[in-house]
Amino acid sequence: MMHEYLVGEMRLYEEMPLGDRRSHQTEEDMVMSHVALKYFCQEVAL
C-alpha cells in the first residue's frame, strides 16, 4: 500500500511544473519525501 502511495506521489510531483513544485512543497517537505523514499527503497531491496 505504501509503495502505491509513494509511486503516485512521485508521479504527481514529476508532472508538476517547476513553479508549482516550489509553491506546493517547502524545502523541509522535499527533504522528508526524499528520506522516506530512500528508506522505502532500502526496505524493498532487503
N, CA, C and O atoms as a GROMACS GRO file, in nm:
protein
  184
    1MET      N    1   0.084  -0.121   0.000
    1MET     CA    2   0.000   0.000   0.000
    1MET      C    3   0.088   0.126   0.000
    1MET      O    4   0.065   0.219  -0.077
    2MET      N    5   0.186   0.127   0.086
    2MET     CA    6   0.276   0.242   0.095
    2MET      C    7   0.346   0.264  -0.039
    2MET      O    8   0.363   0.378  -0.083
    3HIS      N    9   0.385   0.155  -0.102
    3HIS     CA   10   0.454   0.164  -0.231
    3HIS      C   11   0.366   0.235  -0.334
    3HIS      O   12   0.412   0.326  -0.404
    4GLU      N   13   0.241   0.192  -0.343
    4GLU     CA   14   0.148   0.252  -0.439
    4GLU      C   15   0.136   0.402  -0.414
    4GLU      O   16   0.137   0.483  -0.507
    5TYR      N   17   0.126   0.437  -0.287
    5TYR     CA   18   0.110   0.577  -0.249
    5TYR      C   19   0.232   0.659  -0.292
    5TYR      O   20   0.219   0.765  -0.352
    6LEU      N   21   0.350   0.607  -0.260
    6LEU     CA   22   0.473   0.680  -0.294
    6LEU      C   23   0.489   0.696  -0.445
    6LEU      O   24   0.526   0.803  -0.493
    7VAL      N   25   0.460   0.589  -0.518
    7VAL     CA   26   0.471   0.597  -0.664
    7VAL      C   27   0.375   0.703  -0.717
    7VAL      O   28   0.412   0.781  -0.805
    8GLY      N   29   0.255   0.705  -0.665
    8GLY     CA   30   0.156   0.806  -0.705
    8GLY      C   31   0.204   0.947  -0.675
    8GLY      O   32   0.190   1.038  -0.757
    9GLU      N   33   0.260   0.963  -0.555
    9GLU     CA   34   0.310   1.094  -0.514
    9GLU      C   35   0.424   1.140  -0.605
    9GLU      O   36   0.426   1.255  -0.649
   10MET      N   37   0.516   1.049  -0.634
   10MET     CA   38   0.629   1.084  -0.719
   10MET      C   39   0.581   1.122  -0.858
   10MET      O   40   0.632   1.217  -0.918
   11ARG      N   41   0.484   1.049  -0.908
   11ARG     CA   42   0.430   1.076  -1.041
   11ARG      C   43   0.367   1.215  -1.044
   11ARG      O   44   0.390   1.293  -1.136
   12LEU      N   45   0.288   1.244  -0.943
   12LEU     CA   46   0.224   1.376  -0.933
   12LEU      C   47   0.329   1.485  -0.929
   12LEU      O   48   0.318   1.587  -0.998
   13TYR      N   49   0.431   1.462  -0.848
   13TYR     CA   50   0.536   1.562  -0.829
   13TYR      C   51   0.612   1.585  -0.959
   13TYR      O   52   0.642   1.699  -0.994
   14GLU      N   53   0.644   1.477  -1.028
   14GLU     CA   54   0.721   1.489  -1.152
   14GLU      C   55   0.643   1.561  -1.262
   14GLU      O   56   0.701   1.626  -1.348
   15GLU      N   57   0.511   1.548  -1.257
   15GLU     CA   58   0.428   1.611  -1.361
   15GLU      C   59   0.406   1.760  -1.337
   15GLU      O   60   0.362   1.832  -1.427
   16MET      N   61   0.435   1.805  -1.215
   16MET     CA   62   0.416   1.946  -1.183
   16MET      C   63   0.519   2.034  -1.251
   16MET      O   64   0.637   1.998  -1.257
   17PRO      N   65   0.476   2.148  -1.301
   17PRO     CA   66   0.574   2.246  -1.348
   17PRO      C   67   0.660   2.291  -1.229
   17PRO      O   68   0.615   2.288  -1.114
   18LEU      N   69   0.783   2.332  -1.257
   18LEU     CA   70   0.876   2.369  -1.151
   18LEU      C   71   0.822   2.476  -1.057
   18LEU      O   72   0.842   2.468  -0.936
   19GLY      N   73   0.754   2.575  -1.110
   19GLY     CA   74   0.697   2.681  -1.027
   19GLY      C   75   0.599   2.625  -0.925
   19GLY      O   76   0.596   2.667  -0.810
   20ASP      N   77   0.518   2.529  -0.970
   20ASP     CA   78   0.420   2.467  -0.882
   20ASP      C   79   0.488   2.385  -0.772
   20ASP      O   80   0.444   2.385  -0.657
   21ARG      N   81   0.595   2.317  -0.809
   21ARG     CA   82   0.666   2.237  -0.710
   21ARG      C   83   0.708   2.324  -0.592
   21ARG      O   84   0.692   2.286  -0.476
   22ARG      N   85   0.761   2.440  -0.624
   22ARG     CA   86   0.809   2.527  -0.516
   22ARG      C   87   0.696   2.573  -0.426
   22ARG      O   88   0.712   2.579  -0.304
   23SER      N   89   0.583   2.606  -0.485
   23SER     CA   90   0.472   2.654  -0.402
   23SER      C   91   0.405   2.541  -0.326
   23SER      O   92   0.349   2.564  -0.219
   24HIS      N   93   0.409   2.420  -0.381
   24HIS     CA   94   0.342   2.308  -0.316
   24HIS      C   95   0.425   2.246  -0.205
   24HIS      O   96   0.370   2.191  -0.110
   25GLN      N   97   0.556   2.254  -0.216
   25GLN     CA   98   0.641   2.188  -0.118
   25GLN      C   99   0.749   2.281  -0.065
   25GLN      O  100   0.818   2.348  -0.141
   26THR      N  101   0.761   2.282   0.065
   26THR     CA  102   0.871   2.357   0.125
   26THR      C  103   0.997   2.271   0.116
   26THR      O  104   0.991   2.152   0.087
   27GLU      N  105   1.108   2.332   0.142
   27GLU     CA  106   1.237   2.260   0.140
   27GLU      C  107   1.230   2.139   0.233
   27GLU      O  108   1.276   2.031   0.198
   28GLU      N  109   1.173   2.158   0.350
   28GLU     CA  110   1.164   2.053   0.451
   28GLU      C  111   1.082   1.935   0.400
   28GLU      O  112   1.119   1.819   0.420
   29ASP      N  113   0.970   1.966   0.336
   29ASP     CA  114   0.885   1.861   0.280
   29ASP      C  115   0.961   1.778   0.178
   29ASP      O  116   0.950   1.656   0.174
   30MET      N  117   1.037   1.846   0.096
   30MET     CA  118   1.113   1.777  -0.008
   30MET      C  119   1.218   1.685   0.053
   30MET      O  120   1.237   1.572   0.008
   31VAL      N  121   1.285   1.734   0.156
   31VAL     CA  122   1.386   1.653   0.223
   31VAL      C  123   1.320   1.531   0.287
   31VAL      O  124   1.370   1.419   0.276
   32MET      N  125   1.207   1.552   0.353
   32MET     CA  126   1.135   1.442   0.417
   32MET      C  127   1.091   1.338   0.315
   32MET      O  128   1.106   1.218   0.338
   33SER      N  129   1.038   1.383   0.202
   33SER     CA  130   0.994   1.291   0.097
   33SER      C  131   1.113   1.210   0.048
   33SER      O  132   1.103   1.088   0.028
   34HIS      N  133   1.224   1.278   0.029
   34HIS     CA  134   1.345   1.212  -0.021
   34HIS      C  135   1.392   1.106   0.078
   34HIS      O  136   1.426   0.994   0.039
   35VAL      N  137   1.394   1.141   0.205
   35VAL     CA  138   1.437   1.048   0.310
   35VAL      C  139   1.342   0.928   0.315
   35VAL      O  140   1.387   0.814   0.324
   36ALA      N  141   1.213   0.955   0.310
   36ALA     CA  142   1.113   0.847   0.314
   36ALA      C  143   1.130   0.754   0.194
   36ALA      O  144   1.123   0.632   0.208
   37LEU      N  145   1.153   0.813   0.079
   37LEU     CA  146   1.168   0.735  -0.043
   37LEU      C  147   1.294   0.648  -0.036
   37LEU      O  148   1.293   0.531  -0.074
   38LYS      N  149   1.402   0.708   0.013
   38LYS     CA  150   1.528   0.637   0.025
   38LYS      C  151   1.512   0.519   0.122
   38LYS      O  152   1.555   0.407   0.093
   39TYR      N  153   1.449   0.545   0.235
   39TYR     CA  154   1.425   0.442   0.335
   39TYR      C  155   1.339   0.331   0.276
   39TYR      O  156   1.366   0.212   0.295
   40PHE      N  157   1.235   0.371   0.205
   40PHE     CA  158   1.144   0.276   0.143
   40PHE      C  159   1.217   0.187   0.043
   40PHE      O  160   1.195   0.066   0.039
   41CYS      N  161   1.302   0.246  -0.038
   41CYS     CA  162   1.378   0.171  -0.137
   41CYS      C  163   1.470   0.069  -0.070
   41CYS      O  164   1.487  -0.042  -0.121
   42GLN      N  165   1.528   0.106   0.043
   42GLN     CA  166   1.613   0.014   0.117
   42GLN      C  167   1.530  -0.103   0.168
   42GLN      O  168   1.575  -0.218   0.163
   43GLU      N  169   1.410  -0.076   0.217
   43GLU     CA  170   1.321  -0.179   0.268
   43GLU      C  171   1.288  -0.280   0.157
   43GLU      O  172   1.290  -0.401   0.179
   44VAL      N  173   1.258  -0.228   0.040
   44VAL     CA  174   1.222  -0.313  -0.073
   44VAL      C  175   1.341  -0.400  -0.115
   44VAL      O  176   1.325  -0.516  -0.151
   45ALA      N  177   1.459  -0.341  -0.109
   45ALA     CA  178   1.580  -0.413  -0.150
   45ALA      C  179   1.611  -0.530  -0.056
   45ALA      O  180   1.672  -0.628  -0.098
   46LEU      N  181   1.572  -0.520   0.070
   46LEU     CA  182   1.602  -0.625   0.168
   46LEU      C  183   1.526  -0.754   0.140
   46LEU      O  184   1.541  -0.852   0.213
   0.00000   0.00000   0.00000
